[in-house]
Amino acid sequence: MGGGASKEQFIFTLAAPGEAARRYVLRMDPLEAITETSRAREYEILNAFEGVVPVPKPVWIDAEGEIFPRPAMIMELVSGVTKPSTIDLSVTGLGTVLGDRLRRIIRPQYLDMLAKVHNFDWQSANLRSFTAPTADPKQPTRWLINFWKELLEQDVVAHEPVVRVATQWLEENIPDCDRVSVVHGDFRTGNYLFDEETGHVTALLDWEMCYLGDYHADFAWLLQPVFGTHIEGVFRASDIFEGEEDFIAAYEAASGNLVNRKKLHYFKVFNFWKSYILVSVLGMRAAIEQHNHQDVLLTFLAATGPMHIAALAHQLSIGDMQ
């Protein structure tokens, strides 16, 4: 399968004696990827959300790579598309224009899924591979910063002063997490499947960066300009919401959760910092070492690094928003 650069994916058909053939997807770690994640965690979170939001059904896990060359999992293939067939895009989710009809149908489903993810009772779920940050209200985000900072320091290709300033700023301004929630980590257009004719969402995808933390991180991610569109001078976040305030009002109404503007600003800084690490550090390193099947795509994405640097500098210049 084409698409993302984080996992090698293969579609296959399996027919048991006396049963109808079924199609599955094998997801296996490459030698090196744009991000480092756990197949065990992905398998657990998909099982936990089955019946809560539409997800691919996980059926088998090789968490340590004992059967396959590297850690892998198998899930059922879900029908649907990530973008209208009229759009010729090679990178899923970048520049996707849903159109008025699909946008109107998908919007309430999108909000419902995000609300259910953030309001999910994770403490009652079987998430053995997830460690809950409960020591103090800053711990969830401190863990998050430490994780990405370690990846930055291990694989950095070029030292960018703005990135170093951002790292220090993030460490010094960690906000309290009032309630630990499931954070999807990559919630945006391009990471859900839908039926193009009816607009019905068939699956929420790419849970590999999911963790327990502050739900504001998901907002700042889906509001990034790279995942949106500009139509007649109007910015549409994930091509669903007419700007930031439209999203905030719609989310608060759908979920019952409040959006703290100061936290939102913090996680905007975090997500531009994280995006730079993904494309210009981890992705570039994997491409240089030729350890990824999507080395051409990774090199292309690395070229967006200056855009993330510029956005990061802009957010840092704004200062804390009340």
mmCIF file of C-alpha atoms in Angstrom:
data_model
loop_
_atom_site.group_PDB
_atom_site.id
_atom_site.type_symbol
_atom_site.label_atom_id
_atom_site.label_comp_id
_atom_site.label_asym_id
_atom_site.label_seq_id
_atom_site.Cartn_x
_atom_site.Cartn_y
_atom_site.Cartn_z
ATOM 1 C CA MET A 1 0.000 0.000 0.000
ATOM 2 C CA GLY A 2 1.098 3.552 -0.658
ATOM 3 C CA GLY A 3 0.418 6.419 1.709
ATOM 4 C CA GLY A 4 2.234 7.211 4.916
ATOM 5 C CA ALA A 5 5.930 6.829 5.648
ATOM 6 C CA SER A 6 5.733 5.384 9.131
ATOM 7 C CA LYS A 7 4.843 1.742 8.473
ATOM 8 C CA GLU A 8 5.120 -0.819 5.693
ATOM 9 C CA GLN A 9 1.566 -1.885 4.830
ATOM 10 C CA PHE A 10 0.345 -4.810 2.768
ATOM 11 C CA ILE A 11 -3.169 -5.918 1.746
ATOM 12 C CA PHE A 12 -3.838 -9.633 1.542
ATOM 13 C CA THR A 13 -6.796 -11.987 1.235
ATOM 14 C CA LEU A 14 -7.287 -14.963 3.537
ATOM 15 C CA ALA A 15 -9.794 -17.747 2.888
ATOM 16 C CA ALA A 16 -10.431 -20.405 5.532
ATOM 17 C CA PRO A 17 -12.032 -23.713 4.456
ATOM 18 C CA GLY A 18 -15.766 -23.315 4.161
ATOM 19 C CA GLU A 19 -15.685 -19.550 4.824
ATOM 20 C CA ALA A 20 -15.840 -16.514 2.572
ATOM 21 C CA ALA A 21 -12.523 -14.853 1.751
ATOM 22 C CA ARG A 22 -11.708 -11.780 3.840
ATOM 23 C CA ARG A 23 -9.239 -8.964 3.231
ATOM 24 C CA TYR A 24 -6.729 -7.752 5.801
ATOM 25 C CA VAL A 25 -3.977 -5.178 6.252
ATOM 26 C CA LEU A 26 -0.549 -6.062 7.625
ATOM 27 C CA ARG A 27 1.250 -3.142 9.306
ATOM 28 C CA MET A 28 4.951 -3.751 9.955
ATOM 29 C CA ASP A 29 7.691 -1.483 11.265
ATOM 30 C CA PRO A 30 10.314 -0.445 8.700
ATOM 31 C CA LEU A 31 13.973 -0.397 9.667
ATOM 32 C CA GLU A 32 13.594 3.297 10.476
ATOM 33 C CA ALA A 33 10.577 5.578 10.233
ATOM 34 C CA ILE A 34 9.316 9.124 10.505
ATOM 35 C CA THR A 35 8.252 8.247 14.051
ATOM 36 C CA GLU A 36 8.937 5.482 16.555
ATOM 37 C CA THR A 37 5.800 3.844 17.934
ATOM 38 C CA SER A 38 4.595 0.579 19.473
ATOM 39 C CA ARG A 39 2.494 -2.030 17.689
ATOM 40 C CA ALA A 40 1.313 -3.366 21.061
ATOM 41 C CA ARG A 41 -0.063 0.056 22.025
ATOM 42 C CA GLU A 42 -1.741 0.474 18.637
ATOM 43 C CA TYR A 43 -3.330 -2.980 18.927
ATOM 44 C CA GLU A 44 -4.621 -2.239 22.435
ATOM 45 C CA ILE A 45 -6.088 1.151 21.587
ATOM 46 C CA LEU A 46 -7.908 -0.198 18.513
ATOM 47 C CA ASN A 47 -9.421 -2.960 20.665
ATOM 48 C CA ALA A 48 -10.421 -0.416 23.309
ATOM 49 C CA PHE A 49 -12.227 1.847 20.831
ATOM 50 C CA GLU A 50 -14.036 -0.870 18.917
ATOM 51 C CA GLY A 51 -17.731 0.042 19.146
ATOM 52 C CA VAL A 52 -16.948 3.535 20.471
ATOM 53 C CA VAL A 53 -15.828 5.115 17.200
ATOM 54 C CA PRO A 54 -15.401 3.381 13.827
ATOM 55 C CA VAL A 55 -11.955 1.729 13.762
ATOM 56 C CA PRO A 56 -10.331 -1.124 11.850
ATOM 57 C CA LYS A 57 -10.761 -4.372 13.787
ATOM 58 C CA PRO A 58 -7.358 -5.661 15.019
ATOM 59 C CA VAL A 59 -7.059 -9.434 14.719
ATOM 60 C CA TRP A 60 -3.414 -10.378 15.411
ATOM 61 C CA ILE A 61 -0.250 -8.924 16.926
ATOM 62 C CA ASP A 62 3.463 -9.768 16.653
ATOM 63 C CA ALA A 63 4.632 -7.141 19.124
ATOM 64 C CA GLU A 64 8.294 -8.172 19.221
ATOM 65 C CA GLY A 65 8.823 -9.284 15.615
ATOM 66 C CA GLU A 66 9.040 -12.970 16.497
ATOM 67 C CA ILE A 67 7.198 -14.114 13.362
ATOM 68 C CA PHE A 68 7.782 -11.248 10.937
ATOM 69 C CA PRO A 69 11.152 -9.540 10.436
ATOM 70 C CA ARG A 70 10.010 -6.632 12.601
ATOM 71 C CA PRO A 71 7.069 -5.852 14.945
ATOM 72 C CA ALA A 72 3.767 -6.116 13.087
ATOM 73 C CA MET A 73 0.009 -6.285 13.479
ATOM 74 C CA ILE A 74 -2.886 -7.383 11.285
ATOM 75 C CA MET A 75 -6.304 -5.743 11.109
ATOM 76 C CA GLU A 76 -9.348 -6.100 8.907
ATOM 77 C CA LEU A 77 -9.438 -3.983 5.750
ATOM 78 C CA VAL A 78 -12.046 -1.213 5.905
ATOM 79 C CA SER A 79 -13.638 0.189 2.771
ATOM 80 C CA GLY A 80 -13.568 3.920 2.097
ATOM 81 C CA VAL A 81 -11.409 6.756 0.799
ATOM 82 C CA THR A 82 -9.340 9.487 2.472
ATOM 83 C CA LYS A 83 -10.119 12.123 -0.166
ATOM 84 C CA PRO A 84 -12.552 12.705 -3.030
ATOM 85 C CA SER A 85 -11.604 10.813 -6.200
ATOM 86 C CA THR A 86 -11.485 14.107 -8.116
ATOM 87 C CA ILE A 87 -8.388 15.205 -6.166
ATOM 88 C CA ASP A 88 -4.992 14.064 -7.402
ATOM 89 C CA LEU A 89 -2.825 14.139 -4.268
ATOM 90 C CA SER A 90 0.028 11.838 -3.318
ATOM 91 C CA VAL A 91 0.386 12.871 0.345
ATOM 92 C CA THR A 92 -2.729 12.003 2.314
ATOM 93 C CA GLY A 93 -4.335 14.940 4.079
ATOM 94 C CA LEU A 94 -2.254 17.754 2.584
ATOM 95 C CA GLY A 95 -4.373 20.136 0.530
ATOM 96 C CA THR A 96 -7.484 17.954 0.652
ATOM 97 C CA VAL A 97 -10.656 19.773 -0.405
ATOM 98 C CA LEU A 98 -13.775 17.864 0.627
ATOM 99 C CA GLY A 99 -16.274 20.165 -1.042
ATOM 100 C CA ASP A 100 -19.433 21.632 0.462
ATOM 101 C CA ARG A 101 -21.541 18.445 0.364
ATOM 102 C CA LEU A 102 -19.001 16.136 2.003
ATOM 103 C CA ARG A 103 -17.869 18.821 4.447
ATOM 104 C CA ARG A 104 -21.435 19.280 5.687
ATOM 105 C CA ILE A 105 -21.937 15.521 6.179
ATOM 106 C CA ILE A 106 -18.527 14.721 7.676
ATOM 107 C CA ARG A 107 -18.321 17.662 10.096
ATOM 108 C CA PRO A 108 -20.736 16.303 12.775
ATOM 109 C CA GLN A 109 -19.148 12.843 12.537
ATOM 110 C CA TYR A 110 -15.674 14.353 12.927
ATOM 111 C CA LEU A 111 -16.725 16.271 16.031
ATOM 112 C CA ASP A 112 -18.482 13.239 17.497
ATOM 113 C CA MET A 113 -15.373 11.057 17.057
ATOM 114 C CA LEU A 114 -13.045 13.634 18.593
ATOM 115 C CA ALA A 115 -15.377 14.152 21.551
ATOM 116 C CA LYS A 116 -15.641 10.399 22.170
ATOM 117 C CA VAL A 117 -11.864 9.983 22.013
ATOM 118 C CA HIS A 118 -11.275 12.735 24.586
ATOM 119 C CA ASN A 119 -14.143 11.640 26.867
ATOM 120 C CA PHE A 120 -13.261 7.940 26.732
ATOM 121 C CA ASP A 121 -12.970 6.149 30.092
ATOM 122 C CA TRP A 122 -9.415 4.912 29.576
ATOM 123 C CA GLN A 123 -9.053 3.820 33.199
ATOM 124 C CA SER A 124 -11.619 1.069 32.636
ATOM 125 C CA ALA A 125 -10.031 -0.110 29.378
ATOM 126 C CA ASN A 126 -7.383 -2.780 28.956
ATOM 127 C CA LEU A 127 -4.443 -0.519 28.075
ATOM 128 C CA ARG A 128 -1.595 -2.435 29.708
ATOM 129 C CA SER A 129 1.072 -0.894 27.455
ATOM 130 C CA PHE A 130 0.038 2.669 28.330
ATOM 131 C CA THR A 131 1.564 4.245 31.426
ATOM 132 C CA ALA A 132 -0.760 6.769 33.028
ATOM 133 C CA PRO A 133 0.906 10.051 34.032
ATOM 134 C CA THR A 134 -0.737 10.797 37.366
ATOM 135 C CA ALA A 135 2.070 11.991 39.662
ATOM 136 C CA ASP A 136 1.418 15.721 39.134
ATOM 137 C CA PRO A 137 -0.571 17.883 36.680
ATOM 138 C CA LYS A 138 2.512 18.754 34.609
ATOM 139 C CA GLN A 139 3.705 15.165 34.220
ATOM 140 C CA PRO A 140 1.670 14.239 31.086
ATOM 141 C CA THR A 141 3.156 17.065 29.020
ATOM 142 C CA ARG A 142 6.604 16.769 30.629
ATOM 143 C CA TRP A 143 6.746 13.137 29.488
ATOM 144 C CA LEU A 144 5.667 14.235 26.017
ATOM 145 C CA ILE A 145 8.369 16.911 25.746
ATOM 146 C CA ASN A 146 11.040 14.535 27.060
ATOM 147 C CA PHE A 147 10.084 11.866 24.507
ATOM 148 C CA TRP A 148 10.348 14.158 21.478
ATOM 149 C CA LYS A 149 13.400 15.970 22.843
ATOM 150 C CA GLU A 150 15.261 12.652 23.097
ATOM 151 C CA LEU A 151 14.417 11.822 19.471
ATOM 152 C CA LEU A 152 15.574 15.301 18.443
ATOM 153 C CA GLU A 153 18.919 14.936 20.179
ATOM 154 C CA GLN A 154 19.534 11.408 18.892
ATOM 155 C CA ASP A 155 18.815 12.024 15.210
ATOM 156 C CA VAL A 156 19.329 15.750 14.592
ATOM 157 C CA VAL A 157 20.709 16.466 11.112
ATOM 158 C CA ALA A 158 21.126 20.246 11.394
ATOM 159 C CA HIS A 159 21.014 22.361 14.557
ATOM 160 C CA GLU A 160 18.367 25.087 14.224
ATOM 161 C CA PRO A 161 18.549 27.882 16.848
ATOM 162 C CA VAL A 162 14.767 28.403 16.788
ATOM 163 C CA VAL A 163 14.221 24.736 17.592
ATOM 164 C CA ARG A 164 16.561 25.006 20.591
ATOM 165 C CA VAL A 165 14.768 28.131 21.819
ATOM 166 C CA ALA A 166 11.428 26.342 21.400
ATOM 167 C CA THR A 167 12.672 23.340 23.368
ATOM 168 C CA GLN A 168 13.647 25.552 26.276
ATOM 169 C CA TRP A 169 10.379 27.503 26.097
ATOM 170 C CA LEU A 170 8.316 24.309 26.110
ATOM 171 C CA GLU A 171 10.194 22.971 29.141
ATOM 172 C CA GLU A 172 9.774 26.216 31.072
ATOM 173 C CA ASN A 173 6.086 26.778 30.318
ATOM 174 C CA ILE A 174 4.470 23.370 30.798
ATOM 175 C CA PRO A 175 0.775 23.911 31.628
ATOM 176 C CA ASP A 176 -1.180 21.850 34.130
ATOM 177 C CA CYS A 177 -3.216 18.990 32.688
ATOM 178 C CA ASP A 178 -6.523 19.201 34.527
ATOM 179 C CA ARG A 179 -7.770 15.859 33.204
ATOM 180 C CA VAL A 180 -5.764 13.077 31.589
ATOM 181 C CA SER A 181 -7.451 12.001 28.348
ATOM 182 C CA VAL A 182 -6.768 9.791 25.385
ATOM 183 C CA VAL A 183 -4.999 11.931 22.784
ATOM 184 C CA HIS A 184 -5.165 10.546 19.244
ATOM 185 C CA GLY A 185 -2.004 12.356 18.191
ATOM 186 C CA ASP A 186 -2.782 12.707 14.466
ATOM 187 C CA PHE A 187 -6.473 13.625 14.304
ATOM 188 C CA ARG A 188 -7.049 15.373 10.978
ATOM 189 C CA THR A 189 -8.520 15.024 7.532
ATOM 190 C CA GLY A 190 -6.582 12.302 5.757
ATOM 191 C CA ASN A 191 -6.668 9.989 8.766
ATOM 192 C CA TYR A 192 -10.246 8.814 8.460
ATOM 193 C CA LEU A 193 -11.960 6.796 5.738
ATOM 194 C CA PHE A 194 -15.357 7.686 4.363
ATOM 195 C CA ASP A 195 -17.783 6.461 1.736
ATOM 196 C CA GLU A 196 -17.547 9.005 -1.057
ATOM 197 C CA GLU A 197 -21.187 8.608 -2.112
ATOM 198 C CA THR A 198 -22.861 8.855 1.298
ATOM 199 C CA GLY A 199 -20.163 10.723 3.280
ATOM 200 C CA HIS A 200 -20.411 8.124 6.067
ATOM 201 C CA VAL A 201 -17.133 7.804 8.014
ATOM 202 C CA THR A 202 -16.095 4.132 8.026
ATOM 203 C CA ALA A 203 -12.902 4.260 10.122
ATOM 204 C CA LEU A 204 -10.652 6.547 12.136
ATOM 205 C CA LEU A 205 -7.072 5.608 11.251
ATOM 206 C CA ASP A 206 -3.456 6.086 12.391
ATOM 207 C CA TRP A 207 -3.664 5.630 16.152
ATOM 208 C CA GLU A 208 0.040 4.851 16.445
ATOM 209 C CA MET A 209 0.934 8.176 18.115
ATOM 210 C CA CYS A 210 -1.916 7.869 20.635
ATOM 211 C CA TYR A 211 -1.052 8.527 24.295
ATOM 212 C CA LEU A 212 -2.554 9.667 27.603
ATOM 213 C CA GLY A 213 -2.250 13.392 28.141
ATOM 214 C CA ASP A 214 -3.785 16.824 27.540
ATOM 215 C CA TYR A 215 -6.475 16.845 24.842
ATOM 216 C CA HIS A 216 -5.460 20.355 23.722
ATOM 217 C CA ALA A 217 -2.620 18.747 21.772
ATOM 218 C CA ASP A 218 -5.129 17.289 19.290
ATOM 219 C CA PHE A 219 -6.619 20.755 18.651
ATOM 220 C CA ALA A 220 -3.332 22.389 17.793
ATOM 221 C CA TRP A 221 -2.488 19.503 15.464
ATOM 222 C CA LEU A 222 -5.661 19.620 13.373
ATOM 223 C CA LEU A 223 -5.485 23.449 13.231
ATOM 224 C CA GLN A 224 -2.067 23.408 11.537
ATOM 225 C CA PRO A 225 -2.139 25.257 8.186
ATOM 226 C CA VAL A 226 -0.467 22.308 6.420
ATOM 227 C CA PHE A 227 -3.567 20.173 7.076
ATOM 228 C CA GLY A 228 -6.039 22.849 6.027
ATOM 229 C CA THR A 229 -7.069 24.766 2.949
ATOM 230 C CA HIS A 230 -7.582 28.405 1.994
ATOM 231 C CA ILE A 231 -10.728 28.948 -0.078
ATOM 232 C CA GLU A 232 -11.690 32.498 -1.069
ATOM 233 C CA GLY A 233 -9.511 33.870 1.702
ATOM 234 C CA VAL A 234 -11.032 31.641 4.402
ATOM 235 C CA PHE A 235 -8.837 29.128 6.235
ATOM 236 C CA ARG A 236 -10.600 25.816 6.727
ATOM 237 C CA ALA A 237 -8.991 23.688 9.450
ATOM 238 C CA SER A 238 -8.766 20.122 8.106
ATOM 239 C CA ASP A 239 -11.107 21.555 5.429
ATOM 240 C CA ILE A 240 -13.973 21.207 7.895
ATOM 241 C CA PHE A 241 -13.981 24.294 10.136
ATOM 242 C CA GLU A 242 -13.934 27.931 9.083
ATOM 243 C CA GLY A 243 -10.984 28.898 11.213
ATOM 244 C CA GLU A 244 -10.049 28.413 14.840
ATOM 245 C CA GLU A 245 -13.069 29.985 16.545
ATOM 246 C CA ASP A 246 -15.529 27.947 14.491
ATOM 247 C CA PHE A 247 -13.740 24.763 15.550
ATOM 248 C CA ILE A 248 -13.567 25.756 19.232
ATOM 249 C CA ALA A 249 -17.271 26.604 19.446
ATOM 250 C CA ALA A 250 -18.290 23.419 17.628
ATOM 251 C CA TYR A 251 -16.001 21.200 19.718
ATOM 252 C CA GLU A 252 -17.119 22.655 23.049
ATOM 253 C CA ALA A 253 -20.763 22.140 22.079
ATOM 254 C CA ALA A 254 -20.176 18.548 20.942
ATOM 255 C CA SER A 255 -17.942 17.396 23.790
ATOM 256 C CA GLY A 256 -18.795 19.475 26.835
ATOM 257 C CA ASN A 257 -15.049 20.149 27.237
ATOM 258 C CA LEU A 258 -13.682 23.680 27.372
ATOM 259 C CA VAL A 259 -10.790 24.909 25.238
ATOM 260 C CA ASN A 260 -8.203 26.915 27.148
ATOM 261 C CA ARG A 261 -6.670 29.512 24.768
ATOM 262 C CA LYS A 262 -3.388 29.661 26.686
ATOM 263 C CA LYS A 263 -2.983 25.887 26.485
ATOM 264 C CA LEU A 264 -3.929 25.971 22.830
ATOM 265 C CA HIS A 265 -1.094 28.419 22.187
ATOM 266 C CA TYR A 266 1.331 26.206 24.108
ATOM 267 C CA PHE A 267 0.428 23.172 22.033
ATOM 268 C CA LYS A 268 0.656 25.149 18.810
ATOM 269 C CA VAL A 269 4.297 25.763 19.686
ATOM 270 C CA PHE A 270 4.656 22.104 20.617
ATOM 271 C CA ASN A 271 3.107 20.808 17.398
ATOM 272 C CA PHE A 272 5.200 22.973 15.062
ATOM 273 C CA TRP A 273 8.241 21.807 17.070
ATOM 274 C CA LYS A 274 7.064 18.186 16.837
ATOM 275 C CA SER A 275 6.346 18.524 13.098
ATOM 276 C CA TYR A 276 9.862 19.788 12.487
ATOM 277 C CA ILE A 277 11.292 16.819 14.408
ATOM 278 C CA LEU A 278 9.124 14.417 12.407
ATOM 279 C CA VAL A 279 9.952 15.642 8.921
ATOM 280 C CA SER A 280 13.388 17.271 9.213
ATOM 281 C CA VAL A 281 14.986 15.084 11.881
ATOM 282 C CA LEU A 282 13.476 11.580 12.012
ATOM 283 C CA GLY A 283 12.283 11.526 8.414
ATOM 284 C CA MET A 284 15.478 12.985 6.997
ATOM 285 C CA ARG A 285 17.622 10.571 8.989
ATOM 286 C CA ALA A 286 15.630 7.570 7.728
ATOM 287 C CA ALA A 287 15.918 8.817 4.143
ATOM 288 C CA ILE A 288 19.666 9.448 4.414
ATOM 289 C CA GLU A 289 20.239 5.965 5.820
ATOM 290 C CA GLN A 290 17.913 4.452 3.163
ATOM 291 C CA HIS A 291 16.051 2.632 5.927
ATOM 292 C CA ASN A 292 12.534 3.414 4.737
ATOM 293 C CA HIS A 293 10.484 2.297 1.725
ATOM 294 C CA GLN A 294 9.236 5.871 1.289
ATOM 295 C CA ASP A 295 12.599 7.632 1.127
ATOM 296 C CA VAL A 296 11.455 9.867 -1.760
ATOM 297 C CA LEU A 297 8.378 10.955 0.196
ATOM 298 C CA LEU A 298 10.470 11.540 3.325
ATOM 299 C CA THR A 299 12.863 13.754 1.378
ATOM 300 C CA PHE A 300 9.895 15.687 -0.020
ATOM 301 C CA LEU A 301 8.431 16.177 3.472
ATOM 302 C CA ALA A 302 11.797 17.293 4.835
ATOM 303 C CA ALA A 303 11.591 20.236 2.448
ATOM 304 C CA THR A 304 8.680 21.560 4.543
ATOM 305 C CA GLY A 305 11.077 22.048 7.476
ATOM 306 C CA PRO A 306 11.583 25.791 6.846
ATOM 307 C CA MET A 307 7.801 26.256 6.899
ATOM 308 C CA HIS A 308 7.613 24.683 10.362
ATOM 309 C CA ILE A 309 10.583 26.782 11.532
ATOM 310 C CA ALA A 310 8.852 29.969 10.364
ATOM 311 C CA ALA A 311 5.574 28.983 12.046
ATOM 312 C CA LEU A 312 7.441 28.068 15.224
ATOM 313 C CA ALA A 313 9.222 31.435 15.314
ATOM 314 C CA HIS A 314 5.888 33.209 14.794
ATOM 315 C CA GLN A 315 4.194 31.343 17.656
ATOM 316 C CA LEU A 316 7.110 32.037 19.994
ATOM 317 C CA SER A 317 6.917 35.736 19.127
ATOM 318 C CA ILE A 318 3.250 35.896 20.080
ATOM 319 C CA GLY A 319 3.918 35.066 23.723
ATOM 320 C CA ASP A 320 1.396 33.533 26.097
ATOM 321 C CA MET A 321 -2.198 34.053 25.001
ATOM 322 C CA GLN A 322 -4.814 34.562 27.671
#
